[in-house]
Amino acid sequence: MEKAILNVLKKLENNGYESYVVGGYVRDMLLGKNSFDIDIATIAKPKEVRTLFSTFDVKLHEYGNVSFDIDKFKFDITTFRKDIKYKDNRKPEKIVYIDSFKDDLKRRDFTINAICLDSDNNIIDLYDGINDLKKKKIKAIGDPYKKMEEDALRILRAVRFATIFKFKLESDLKSAIIKNKDLLLNLSYERKREELNKIFSSKNKKYGIKLLKELELLDPLELKNIHYVNYTNDLIGMWAMITDKDYAFTKKEKDIIKMVKELLSLDINDILVEYKYGRYPISIVSDLKRLNKKKIMARYERLPIKDKTELEITAEEICTALGKAPDIFLKDILKDIEMKVLLGELENNKKILKDYIKTNY
Ligand code: ATP
Ligand code: MG
């Protein structure tokens, strides 16, 4: 265990609070992977944790966990708890803090996420998580049907861990997922997108897609054309193809998605189309249409201008050249030279543009 993590654990313990590292860090360490998100379970109450670590920029969250950063490490400290009753198959309605570390482990999702490390580097593995890591298996803690029903996000977490580590899902867990799949409709698009992005950015995404199909999750996730996930590494480009729902997209993302959809029915080899839509949408669509992206992007980079603001002449200079006050006529002239420069009929050079305007207007 790294020094910074040990220091946090020792500080809690020296103040009389039983504490363990649990979850992702321990799991990843045993898999030989580095991780910097450190989850700690402790008997200390959130406010006590906040006081102990008050020299750091400590955040106290809605569900009572406390987080802060030390160097590259992000600590998330959670008081031993029992989740009472779940609301909308997602949020615990009420959290009760408890004294028993063993009981805290019961509420966790999968055996591989319930392996703990104490400050003497001892591993505590009450649910045989190490064995499941060896067997490459995702297995729920306790009754998988109840676990998936209580919190449908666990369905996607199961697929995410299986995908990233190339693990299998234990057979009862599979059945439990299929049985509860429609609960995914109750989850926020934001949370679903977070998990799906992790699945689709994995080098094992093909396997992830296979699992989503096998577990009959595409319909409840409102996903279609899922094969497009394999065509592009750009997540927004991918989302444009695989759903008609608003997966909590920002305004900027929605604009890109709209452009990508329009571009699909246009000729990307047309200079005017390239110019209108610009670098990013063009690169996404050349992936999606499986065109020669390198060639298309090289041609785009050779365009004489990428935007009308790159014209070497300003509206003011046009007025001076023509001895006229600014008016609506400017719009036509600017459009005319913009197109001629773009198509290579005029060089983007102040003097040449001025001469052209004087001769033609
Ligand atoms: P990573 O940080 O790599 O995404 P993680 O397993 O650490 O994976 P976190 O979201 O950081 O995931 O959660 C920390 C731990 O809290 C998990 O390992 C698990 O024990 C528990 N946990 C998280 N989310 C849930 C959930 N929805 N249901 C039950 N337990 C959960
Ligand atoms: Mg974590």
mmCIF file of C-alpha atoms and ligand atoms in Angstrom:
data_model
loop_
_atom_site.group_PDB
_atom_site.id
_atom_site.type_symbol
_atom_site.label_atom_id
_atom_site.label_comp_id
_atom_site.label_asym_id
_atom_site.label_seq_id
_atom_site.Cartn_x
_atom_site.Cartn_y
_atom_site.Cartn_z
ATOM 1 C CA MET A 1 0.000 0.000 0.000
ATOM 2 C CA GLU A 2 1.317 3.446 -0.854
ATOM 3 C CA LYS A 3 2.498 5.781 1.895
ATOM 4 C CA ALA A 4 -0.191 8.428 1.384
ATOM 5 C CA ILE A 5 -2.933 5.794 1.756
ATOM 6 C CA LEU A 6 -1.332 4.256 4.815
ATOM 7 C CA ASN A 7 -1.098 7.715 6.406
ATOM 8 C CA VAL A 8 -4.828 8.287 6.002
ATOM 9 C CA LEU A 9 -5.644 4.870 7.441
ATOM 10 C CA LYS A 10 -3.227 5.367 10.383
ATOM 11 C CA LYS A 11 -4.625 8.761 11.149
ATOM 12 C CA LEU A 12 -8.115 7.311 11.441
ATOM 13 C CA GLU A 13 -6.899 4.375 13.524
ATOM 14 C CA ASN A 14 -4.742 6.491 15.839
ATOM 15 C CA ASN A 15 -7.864 8.432 16.654
ATOM 16 C CA GLY A 16 -9.642 5.250 17.608
ATOM 17 C CA TYR A 17 -11.567 4.658 14.404
ATOM 18 C CA GLU A 18 -11.503 1.177 12.870
ATOM 19 C CA SER A 19 -10.884 1.635 9.114
ATOM 20 C CA TYR A 20 -10.104 -0.339 5.964
ATOM 21 C CA VAL A 21 -9.304 0.252 2.334
ATOM 22 C CA VAL A 22 -12.010 -1.474 0.305
ATOM 23 C CA GLY A 23 -13.381 -1.656 -3.236
ATOM 24 C CA GLY A 24 -11.640 -0.645 -6.446
ATOM 25 C CA TYR A 25 -8.157 0.010 -5.089
ATOM 26 C CA VAL A 26 -7.786 -3.399 -3.416
ATOM 27 C CA ARG A 27 -9.400 -5.214 -6.339
ATOM 28 C CA ASP A 28 -7.188 -3.483 -8.896
ATOM 29 C CA MET A 29 -4.052 -3.971 -6.792
ATOM 30 C CA LEU A 30 -4.705 -7.727 -6.691
ATOM 31 C CA LEU A 31 -5.176 -7.648 -10.465
ATOM 32 C CA GLY A 32 -1.839 -5.869 -10.803
ATOM 33 C CA LYS A 33 -3.379 -2.591 -11.907
ATOM 34 C CA ASN A 34 -2.692 0.875 -10.519
ATOM 35 C CA SER A 35 -5.573 2.925 -9.261
ATOM 36 C CA PHE A 36 -5.751 6.275 -7.583
ATOM 37 C CA ASP A 37 -9.342 6.248 -6.374
ATOM 38 C CA ILE A 38 -9.115 5.100 -2.799
ATOM 39 C CA ASP A 39 -12.291 3.994 -1.035
ATOM 40 C CA ILE A 40 -12.021 3.747 2.722
ATOM 41 C CA ALA A 41 -14.655 2.295 5.033
ATOM 42 C CA THR A 42 -14.525 3.560 8.607
ATOM 43 C CA ILE A 43 -16.449 3.553 11.843
ATOM 44 C CA ALA A 44 -15.879 7.325 12.126
ATOM 45 C CA LYS A 45 -18.931 9.470 11.353
ATOM 46 C CA PRO A 46 -18.711 11.840 8.369
ATOM 47 C CA LYS A 47 -18.305 14.923 10.533
ATOM 48 C CA GLU A 48 -15.549 13.254 12.535
ATOM 49 C CA VAL A 49 -13.748 12.397 9.311
ATOM 50 C CA ARG A 50 -14.155 15.964 8.148
ATOM 51 C CA THR A 51 -12.618 17.295 11.347
ATOM 52 C CA LEU A 52 -9.672 14.892 11.211
ATOM 53 C CA PHE A 53 -8.786 15.891 7.656
ATOM 54 C CA SER A 54 -9.741 19.549 7.856
ATOM 55 C CA THR A 55 -6.353 20.667 6.514
ATOM 56 C CA PHE A 56 -7.401 19.268 3.151
ATOM 57 C CA ASP A 57 -10.129 20.540 0.879
ATOM 58 C CA VAL A 58 -12.744 18.178 2.293
ATOM 59 C CA LYS A 59 -16.179 17.679 0.747
ATOM 60 C CA LEU A 60 -19.087 16.179 2.625
ATOM 61 C CA HIS A 61 -21.571 14.595 0.212
ATOM 62 C CA GLU A 62 -25.319 13.977 0.242
ATOM 63 C CA TYR A 63 -24.985 10.334 1.254
ATOM 64 C CA GLY A 64 -22.574 11.035 4.083
ATOM 65 C CA ASN A 65 -19.337 10.144 2.335
ATOM 66 C CA VAL A 66 -16.397 12.487 2.673
ATOM 67 C CA SER A 67 -13.897 13.095 -0.114
ATOM 68 C CA PHE A 68 -10.586 14.875 -0.551
ATOM 69 C CA ASP A 69 -7.441 14.638 -2.669
ATOM 70 C CA ILE A 70 -3.892 14.054 -1.515
ATOM 71 C CA ASP A 71 -1.399 14.270 -4.364
ATOM 72 C CA LYS A 72 -2.593 11.958 -7.129
ATOM 73 C CA PHE A 73 -4.953 10.088 -4.799
ATOM 74 C CA LYS A 74 -8.667 10.726 -4.544
ATOM 75 C CA PHE A 75 -9.989 9.559 -1.212
ATOM 76 C CA ASP A 76 -13.612 8.683 -0.649
ATOM 77 C CA ILE A 77 -14.312 7.843 2.988
ATOM 78 C CA THR A 78 -17.575 6.155 3.854
ATOM 79 C CA THR A 79 -18.898 5.373 7.322
ATOM 80 C CA PHE A 80 -19.890 1.728 7.955
ATOM 81 C CA ARG A 81 -23.539 1.626 7.023
ATOM 82 C CA LYS A 82 -26.612 -0.279 6.213
ATOM 83 C CA ASP A 83 -28.759 0.958 3.347
ATOM 84 C CA ILE A 84 -32.388 0.885 4.325
ATOM 85 C CA LYS A 85 -35.008 0.495 1.589
ATOM 86 C CA TYR A 86 -34.271 1.680 -1.892
ATOM 87 C CA LYS A 87 -36.197 4.366 -3.694
ATOM 88 C CA ASP A 88 -36.909 4.007 -7.455
ATOM 89 C CA ASN A 89 -34.514 1.059 -7.549
ATOM 90 C CA ARG A 90 -31.638 3.403 -7.164
ATOM 91 C CA LYS A 91 -31.266 5.632 -4.140
ATOM 92 C CA PRO A 92 -31.304 4.351 -0.579
ATOM 93 C CA GLU A 93 -34.153 6.126 1.164
ATOM 94 C CA LYS A 94 -32.335 6.238 4.423
ATOM 95 C CA ILE A 95 -28.819 5.417 5.535
ATOM 96 C CA VAL A 96 -28.137 4.028 8.986
ATOM 97 C CA TYR A 97 -24.588 4.161 10.328
ATOM 98 C CA ILE A 98 -23.495 0.980 12.050
ATOM 99 C CA ASP A 99 -20.544 -0.248 14.097
ATOM 100 C CA SER A 100 -20.016 -3.547 12.373
ATOM 101 C CA PHE A 101 -17.569 -3.602 9.523
ATOM 102 C CA LYS A 102 -18.808 -7.064 8.544
ATOM 103 C CA ASP A 103 -22.334 -5.754 8.159
ATOM 104 C CA ASP A 104 -21.043 -2.898 6.022
ATOM 105 C CA LEU A 105 -19.635 -5.409 3.566
ATOM 106 C CA LYS A 106 -23.059 -7.037 3.164
ATOM 107 C CA ARG A 107 -24.490 -3.986 1.418
ATOM 108 C CA ARG A 108 -21.778 -3.966 -1.244
ATOM 109 C CA ASP A 109 -22.391 -5.164 -4.773
ATOM 110 C CA PHE A 110 -19.901 -7.850 -5.828
ATOM 111 C CA THR A 111 -17.494 -10.168 -4.042
ATOM 112 C CA ILE A 112 -14.505 -8.700 -5.902
ATOM 113 C CA ASN A 113 -15.472 -5.271 -4.535
ATOM 114 C CA ALA A 114 -15.631 -6.368 -0.912
ATOM 115 C CA ILE A 115 -11.989 -7.311 -0.363
ATOM 116 C CA CYS A 116 -10.400 -5.153 2.334
ATOM 117 C CA LEU A 117 -6.944 -4.128 3.357
ATOM 118 C CA ASP A 118 -6.025 -3.037 6.879
ATOM 119 C CA SER A 119 -3.151 -0.805 7.933
ATOM 120 C CA ASP A 120 -0.862 -3.823 8.476
ATOM 121 C CA ASN A 121 -1.392 -4.823 4.868
ATOM 122 C CA ASN A 122 -3.574 -7.770 5.885
ATOM 123 C CA ILE A 123 -6.215 -8.790 3.385
ATOM 124 C CA ILE A 124 -9.683 -9.438 4.757
ATOM 125 C CA ASP A 125 -11.820 -11.323 2.299
ATOM 126 C CA LEU A 126 -15.067 -12.425 3.914
ATOM 127 C CA TYR A 127 -16.873 -13.144 0.639
ATOM 128 C CA ASP A 128 -14.154 -15.063 -1.159
ATOM 129 C CA GLY A 129 -13.544 -12.242 -3.593
ATOM 130 C CA ILE A 130 -9.962 -13.313 -4.242
ATOM 131 C CA ASN A 131 -11.179 -16.678 -5.399
ATOM 132 C CA ASP A 132 -13.632 -14.979 -7.783
ATOM 133 C CA LEU A 133 -10.828 -12.760 -9.080
ATOM 134 C CA LYS A 134 -8.871 -15.922 -9.831
ATOM 135 C CA LYS A 135 -11.883 -17.547 -11.450
ATOM 136 C CA LYS A 136 -12.552 -14.309 -13.336
ATOM 137 C CA LYS A 137 -16.084 -14.162 -12.080
ATOM 138 C CA ILE A 138 -18.468 -11.379 -11.109
ATOM 139 C CA LYS A 139 -20.654 -12.638 -8.321
ATOM 140 C CA ALA A 140 -23.142 -10.707 -6.222
ATOM 141 C CA ILE A 141 -22.881 -10.571 -2.453
ATOM 142 C CA GLY A 142 -25.945 -12.267 -1.033
ATOM 143 C CA ASP A 143 -29.065 -12.732 -3.134
ATOM 144 C CA PRO A 144 -28.376 -11.452 -6.679
ATOM 145 C CA TYR A 145 -32.104 -10.917 -7.403
ATOM 146 C CA LYS A 146 -32.460 -8.648 -4.398
ATOM 147 C CA LYS A 147 -29.194 -6.881 -5.133
ATOM 148 C CA MET A 148 -30.168 -6.032 -8.708
ATOM 149 C CA GLU A 149 -33.690 -5.047 -7.745
ATOM 150 C CA GLU A 150 -32.588 -2.729 -4.943
ATOM 151 C CA ASP A 151 -30.305 -0.714 -7.181
ATOM 152 C CA ALA A 152 -30.478 -1.165 -10.945
ATOM 153 C CA LEU A 153 -27.188 0.653 -11.442
ATOM 154 C CA ARG A 154 -25.579 -2.559 -10.220
ATOM 155 C CA ILE A 155 -26.728 -4.195 -13.475
ATOM 156 C CA LEU A 156 -24.502 -1.846 -15.436
ATOM 157 C CA ARG A 157 -21.703 -2.028 -12.892
ATOM 158 C CA ALA A 158 -21.707 -5.812 -13.344
ATOM 159 C CA VAL A 159 -21.423 -5.461 -17.123
ATOM 160 C CA ARG A 160 -18.778 -2.776 -16.722
ATOM 161 C CA PHE A 161 -16.505 -4.851 -14.478
ATOM 162 C CA ALA A 162 -17.043 -7.956 -16.626
ATOM 163 C CA THR A 163 -16.107 -5.975 -19.730
ATOM 164 C CA ILE A 164 -13.056 -4.176 -18.376
ATOM 165 C CA PHE A 165 -11.553 -7.289 -16.765
ATOM 166 C CA LYS A 166 -12.917 -9.779 -19.340
ATOM 167 C CA PHE A 167 -14.717 -11.685 -16.567
ATOM 168 C CA LYS A 168 -17.808 -13.888 -16.719
ATOM 169 C CA LEU A 169 -20.988 -13.225 -14.811
ATOM 170 C CA GLU A 170 -22.013 -15.893 -12.360
ATOM 171 C CA SER A 171 -25.118 -17.668 -13.673
ATOM 172 C CA ASP A 172 -27.601 -16.560 -10.990
ATOM 173 C CA LEU A 173 -26.381 -13.015 -11.399
ATOM 174 C CA LYS A 174 -27.083 -13.298 -15.132
ATOM 175 C CA SER A 175 -30.630 -14.472 -14.489
ATOM 176 C CA ALA A 176 -31.105 -11.734 -11.891
ATOM 177 C CA ILE A 177 -29.989 -9.106 -14.403
ATOM 178 C CA ILE A 178 -32.346 -10.384 -17.093
ATOM 179 C CA LYS A 179 -35.213 -10.522 -14.629
ATOM 180 C CA ASN A 180 -34.673 -6.941 -13.480
ATOM 181 C CA LYS A 181 -33.576 -5.420 -16.787
ATOM 182 C CA ASP A 182 -36.592 -3.119 -17.131
ATOM 183 C CA LEU A 183 -35.615 -1.327 -13.931
ATOM 184 C CA LEU A 184 -32.923 0.346 -16.029
ATOM 185 C CA LEU A 185 -35.694 2.554 -17.397
ATOM 186 C CA ASN A 186 -35.985 4.158 -13.942
ATOM 187 C CA LEU A 187 -32.319 5.139 -13.771
ATOM 188 C CA SER A 188 -31.131 8.599 -14.737
ATOM 189 C CA TYR A 189 -29.568 8.861 -18.197
ATOM 190 C CA GLU A 190 -26.570 10.500 -16.592
ATOM 191 C CA ARG A 191 -25.718 7.489 -14.446
ATOM 192 C CA LYS A 192 -26.368 5.068 -17.309
ATOM 193 C CA ARG A 193 -24.187 7.077 -19.629
ATOM 194 C CA GLU A 194 -21.328 7.135 -17.127
ATOM 195 C CA GLU A 195 -21.293 3.340 -16.935
ATOM 196 C CA LEU A 196 -21.859 2.812 -20.662
ATOM 197 C CA ASN A 197 -19.014 5.177 -21.513
ATOM 198 C CA LYS A 198 -16.697 3.047 -19.415
ATOM 199 C CA ILE A 199 -17.907 -0.085 -21.208
ATOM 200 C CA PHE A 200 -17.601 1.467 -24.665
ATOM 201 C CA SER A 201 -14.141 2.953 -24.030
ATOM 202 C CA SER A 202 -12.746 -0.357 -22.899
ATOM 203 C CA LYS A 203 -10.408 -2.279 -25.170
ATOM 204 C CA ASN A 204 -12.835 -5.154 -24.591
ATOM 205 C CA LYS A 205 -15.851 -3.215 -25.863
ATOM 206 C CA LYS A 206 -16.785 -5.983 -28.301
ATOM 207 C CA TYR A 207 -17.207 -8.311 -25.366
ATOM 208 C CA GLY A 208 -19.173 -5.623 -23.519
ATOM 209 C CA ILE A 209 -21.600 -5.321 -26.433
ATOM 210 C CA LYS A 210 -21.985 -9.084 -26.541
ATOM 211 C CA LEU A 211 -22.896 -9.047 -22.858
ATOM 212 C CA LEU A 212 -25.404 -6.221 -23.277
ATOM 213 C CA LYS A 213 -27.093 -8.235 -26.052
ATOM 214 C CA GLU A 214 -26.980 -11.514 -24.194
ATOM 215 C CA LEU A 215 -28.464 -9.937 -21.079
ATOM 216 C CA GLU A 216 -31.255 -8.350 -23.181
ATOM 217 C CA LEU A 217 -30.294 -4.878 -22.025
ATOM 218 C CA LEU A 218 -30.377 -3.022 -25.349
ATOM 219 C CA ASP A 219 -34.132 -2.367 -25.272
ATOM 220 C CA PRO A 220 -34.334 -1.164 -21.673
ATOM 221 C CA LEU A 221 -31.283 1.021 -22.337
ATOM 222 C CA GLU A 222 -33.020 2.354 -25.468
ATOM 223 C CA LEU A 223 -29.990 1.570 -27.607
ATOM 224 C CA LYS A 224 -29.956 0.571 -31.285
ATOM 225 C CA ASN A 225 -27.370 0.193 -34.106
ATOM 226 C CA ILE A 226 -24.978 -0.941 -31.414
ATOM 227 C CA HIS A 227 -22.398 -2.101 -33.997
ATOM 228 C CA TYR A 228 -21.481 1.554 -34.516
ATOM 229 C CA VAL A 229 -19.681 1.434 -31.164
ATOM 230 C CA ASN A 230 -16.960 -0.466 -33.000
ATOM 231 C CA TYR A 231 -16.631 2.121 -35.761
ATOM 232 C CA THR A 232 -15.446 5.119 -33.767
ATOM 233 C CA ASN A 233 -13.500 5.883 -30.620
ATOM 234 C CA ASP A 234 -15.299 9.169 -30.354
ATOM 235 C CA LEU A 235 -17.936 8.752 -27.671
ATOM 236 C CA ILE A 236 -20.185 11.553 -28.900
ATOM 237 C CA GLY A 237 -20.042 10.233 -32.452
ATOM 238 C CA MET A 238 -20.990 6.866 -31.078
ATOM 239 C CA TRP A 239 -23.903 8.251 -29.025
ATOM 240 C CA ALA A 240 -25.228 10.013 -32.135
ATOM 241 C CA MET A 241 -25.708 6.621 -33.749
ATOM 242 C CA ILE A 242 -26.817 4.392 -30.930
ATOM 243 C CA THR A 243 -29.749 6.198 -29.386
ATOM 244 C CA ASP A 244 -32.528 8.659 -30.097
ATOM 245 C CA LYS A 245 -32.839 9.500 -26.417
ATOM 246 C CA ASP A 246 -31.236 12.445 -24.700
ATOM 247 C CA TYR A 247 -28.611 10.705 -22.596
ATOM 248 C CA ALA A 248 -28.066 13.882 -20.544
ATOM 249 C CA PHE A 249 -26.179 15.547 -23.378
ATOM 250 C CA THR A 250 -24.943 19.117 -23.015
ATOM 251 C CA LYS A 251 -26.030 21.779 -25.506
ATOM 252 C CA LYS A 252 -22.646 21.510 -27.230
ATOM 253 C CA GLU A 253 -22.931 17.720 -27.485
ATOM 254 C CA LYS A 254 -26.442 17.995 -28.870
ATOM 255 C CA ASP A 255 -25.167 20.344 -31.584
ATOM 256 C CA ILE A 256 -22.450 17.873 -32.583
ATOM 257 C CA ILE A 257 -24.944 15.000 -32.590
ATOM 258 C CA LYS A 258 -27.277 16.965 -34.849
ATOM 259 C CA MET A 259 -24.449 17.791 -37.257
ATOM 260 C CA VAL A 260 -23.271 14.183 -37.339
ATOM 261 C CA LYS A 261 -26.783 12.995 -38.169
ATOM 262 C CA GLU A 262 -27.158 15.571 -40.958
ATOM 263 C CA LEU A 263 -23.728 14.794 -42.364
ATOM 264 C CA LEU A 264 -24.488 11.109 -42.711
ATOM 265 C CA SER A 265 -26.770 11.813 -45.674
ATOM 266 C CA LEU A 266 -24.433 14.344 -47.280
ATOM 267 C CA ASP A 267 -21.389 13.953 -49.506
ATOM 268 C CA ILE A 268 -18.406 14.369 -47.240
ATOM 269 C CA ASN A 269 -16.174 14.750 -50.304
ATOM 270 C CA ASP A 270 -17.828 18.050 -51.125
ATOM 271 C CA ILE A 271 -15.612 20.990 -50.092
ATOM 272 C CA LEU A 272 -18.637 23.117 -49.221
ATOM 273 C CA VAL A 273 -19.929 20.387 -46.903
ATOM 274 C CA GLU A 274 -16.546 20.030 -45.217
ATOM 275 C CA TYR A 275 -16.296 23.760 -44.761
ATOM 276 C CA LYS A 276 -19.787 24.106 -43.317
ATOM 277 C CA TYR A 277 -19.507 21.307 -40.754
ATOM 278 C CA GLY A 278 -15.858 21.624 -39.792
ATOM 279 C CA ARG A 279 -13.075 19.391 -38.530
ATOM 280 C CA TYR A 280 -14.670 17.527 -35.631
ATOM 281 C CA PRO A 281 -17.983 16.395 -37.195
ATOM 282 C CA ILE A 282 -16.167 15.514 -40.431
ATOM 283 C CA SER A 283 -13.677 13.327 -38.610
ATOM 284 C CA ILE A 284 -16.457 11.532 -36.707
ATOM 285 C CA VAL A 285 -18.501 10.880 -39.841
ATOM 286 C CA SER A 286 -15.522 9.615 -41.823
ATOM 287 C CA ASP A 287 -15.097 7.026 -39.060
ATOM 288 C CA LEU A 288 -18.781 6.153 -38.990
ATOM 289 C CA LYS A 289 -18.952 5.788 -42.772
ATOM 290 C CA ARG A 290 -15.671 3.892 -42.673
ATOM 291 C CA LEU A 291 -14.123 6.247 -45.229
ATOM 292 C CA ASN A 292 -10.451 7.053 -45.660
ATOM 293 C CA LYS A 293 -10.226 9.438 -42.712
ATOM 294 C CA LYS A 294 -6.576 10.289 -43.177
ATOM 295 C CA LYS A 295 -7.181 11.423 -46.744
ATOM 296 C CA ILE A 296 -10.333 13.328 -45.843
ATOM 297 C CA MET A 297 -8.723 15.152 -42.925
ATOM 298 C CA ALA A 298 -5.629 16.005 -44.967
ATOM 299 C CA ARG A 299 -7.884 17.543 -47.595
ATOM 300 C CA TYR A 300 -9.784 19.442 -44.940
ATOM 301 C CA GLU A 301 -6.530 20.855 -43.557
ATOM 302 C CA ARG A 302 -5.636 22.082 -47.056
ATOM 303 C CA LEU A 303 -8.794 24.188 -47.357
ATOM 304 C CA PRO A 304 -7.659 27.808 -47.995
ATOM 305 C CA ILE A 305 -9.870 28.983 -45.115
ATOM 306 C CA LYS A 306 -11.714 27.087 -42.400
ATOM 307 C CA ASP A 307 -13.948 29.986 -41.427
ATOM 308 C CA LYS A 308 -14.946 33.347 -42.856
ATOM 309 C CA THR A 309 -13.083 35.152 -40.070
ATOM 310 C CA GLU A 310 -9.886 33.937 -41.749
ATOM 311 C CA LEU A 311 -10.495 36.130 -44.815
ATOM 312 C CA GLU A 312 -7.614 38.557 -45.216
ATOM 313 C CA ILE A 313 -9.960 41.497 -45.744
ATOM 314 C CA THR A 314 -12.368 43.056 -43.247
ATOM 315 C CA ALA A 315 -15.791 44.599 -43.835
ATOM 316 C CA GLU A 316 -14.291 47.960 -42.948
ATOM 317 C CA GLU A 317 -11.562 47.589 -45.580
ATOM 318 C CA ILE A 318 -14.148 46.666 -48.217
ATOM 319 C CA CYS A 319 -16.091 49.860 -47.435
ATOM 320 C CA THR A 320 -12.942 51.956 -47.658
ATOM 321 C CA ALA A 321 -11.965 50.317 -50.961
ATOM 322 C CA LEU A 322 -15.399 51.081 -52.428
ATOM 323 C CA GLY A 323 -15.744 54.477 -50.742
ATOM 324 C CA LYS A 324 -19.134 53.418 -49.347
ATOM 325 C CA ALA A 325 -20.711 53.434 -45.919
ATOM 326 C CA PRO A 326 -21.378 49.968 -44.419
ATOM 327 C CA ASP A 327 -24.702 48.524 -45.534
ATOM 328 C CA ILE A 328 -26.472 45.340 -46.538
ATOM 329 C CA PHE A 329 -24.407 45.102 -49.771
ATOM 330 C CA LEU A 330 -21.445 43.952 -47.668
ATOM 331 C CA LYS A 331 -23.076 40.632 -46.978
ATOM 332 C CA ASP A 332 -23.167 39.667 -50.685
ATOM 333 C CA ILE A 333 -19.593 40.733 -51.264
ATOM 334 C CA LEU A 334 -18.321 38.831 -48.248
ATOM 335 C CA LYS A 335 -20.211 35.694 -49.285
ATOM 336 C CA ASP A 336 -18.862 36.013 -52.841
ATOM 337 C CA ILE A 337 -15.206 36.310 -51.798
ATOM 338 C CA GLU A 338 -15.613 33.674 -49.102
ATOM 339 C CA MET A 339 -16.779 31.139 -51.717
ATOM 340 C CA LYS A 340 -14.163 32.134 -54.300
ATOM 341 C CA VAL A 341 -11.338 31.879 -51.756
ATOM 342 C CA LEU A 342 -12.651 28.572 -50.472
ATOM 343 C CA LEU A 343 -12.874 27.105 -53.991
ATOM 344 C CA GLY A 344 -9.396 28.368 -54.844
ATOM 345 C CA GLU A 345 -10.646 30.867 -57.442
ATOM 346 C CA LEU A 346 -9.189 33.786 -55.508
ATOM 347 C CA GLU A 347 -6.093 33.918 -53.339
ATOM 348 C CA ASN A 348 -6.675 34.907 -49.697
ATOM 349 C CA ASN A 349 -4.484 37.994 -49.983
ATOM 350 C CA LYS A 350 -5.531 41.487 -48.990
ATOM 351 C CA LYS A 351 -4.349 43.219 -52.167
ATOM 352 C CA ILE A 352 -5.810 40.592 -54.495
ATOM 353 C CA LEU A 353 -9.144 40.679 -52.668
ATOM 354 C CA LYS A 354 -9.227 44.487 -52.743
ATOM 355 C CA ASP A 355 -8.506 44.551 -56.494
ATOM 356 C CA TYR A 356 -11.200 41.942 -57.117
ATOM 357 C CA ILE A 357 -13.785 43.954 -55.161
ATOM 358 C CA LYS A 358 -12.893 47.211 -56.896
ATOM 359 C CA THR A 359 -13.206 45.572 -60.346
ATOM 360 C CA ASN A 360 -16.416 43.697 -59.668
ATOM 361 C CA TYR A 361 -18.456 45.917 -57.362
HETATM 362 P P1 ATP B 1 -13.953 2.085 -9.649
HETATM 363 O O1 ATP B 1 -13.592 3.116 -8.590
HETATM 364 O O2 ATP B 1 -12.803 1.411 -10.285
HETATM 365 O O3 ATP B 1 -14.961 2.581 -10.584
HETATM 366 P P2 ATP B 1 -15.159 0.753 -7.434
HETATM 367 O O4 ATP B 1 -15.576 -0.666 -7.240
HETATM 368 O O5 ATP B 1 -14.158 1.290 -6.483
HETATM 369 O O6 ATP B 1 -14.694 0.875 -8.908
HETATM 370 P P3 ATP B 1 -16.832 2.901 -6.520
HETATM 371 O O7 ATP B 1 -17.989 3.512 -7.200
HETATM 372 O O8 ATP B 1 -15.624 3.712 -6.250
HETATM 373 O O9 ATP B 1 -16.464 1.627 -7.397
HETATM 374 O O10 ATP B 1 -17.393 2.284 -5.182
HETATM 375 C C1 ATP B 1 -16.560 1.826 -4.122
HETATM 376 C C2 ATP B 1 -17.138 0.573 -3.508
HETATM 377 O O11 ATP B 1 -18.431 0.849 -2.975
HETATM 378 C C3 ATP B 1 -17.356 -0.580 -4.479
HETATM 379 O O12 ATP B 1 -16.202 -1.333 -4.660
HETATM 380 C C4 ATP B 1 -18.452 -1.360 -3.793
HETATM 381 O O13 ATP B 1 -17.935 -2.116 -2.719
HETATM 382 C C5 ATP B 1 -19.304 -0.243 -3.209
HETATM 383 N N1 ATP B 1 -20.348 0.194 -4.169
HETATM 384 C C6 ATP B 1 -20.295 1.187 -5.063
HETATM 385 N N2 ATP B 1 -21.433 1.325 -5.734
HETATM 386 C C7 ATP B 1 -22.261 0.411 -5.240
HETATM 387 C C8 ATP B 1 -23.615 0.045 -5.491
HETATM 388 N N3 ATP B 1 -24.323 0.684 -6.437
HETATM 389 N N4 ATP B 1 -24.154 -0.952 -4.764
HETATM 390 C C9 ATP B 1 -23.445 -1.599 -3.812
HETATM 391 N N5 ATP B 1 -22.175 -1.306 -3.526
HETATM 392 C C10 ATP B 1 -21.573 -0.328 -4.223
HETATM 393 MG MG MG B 2 -13.538 3.369 -6.351
#
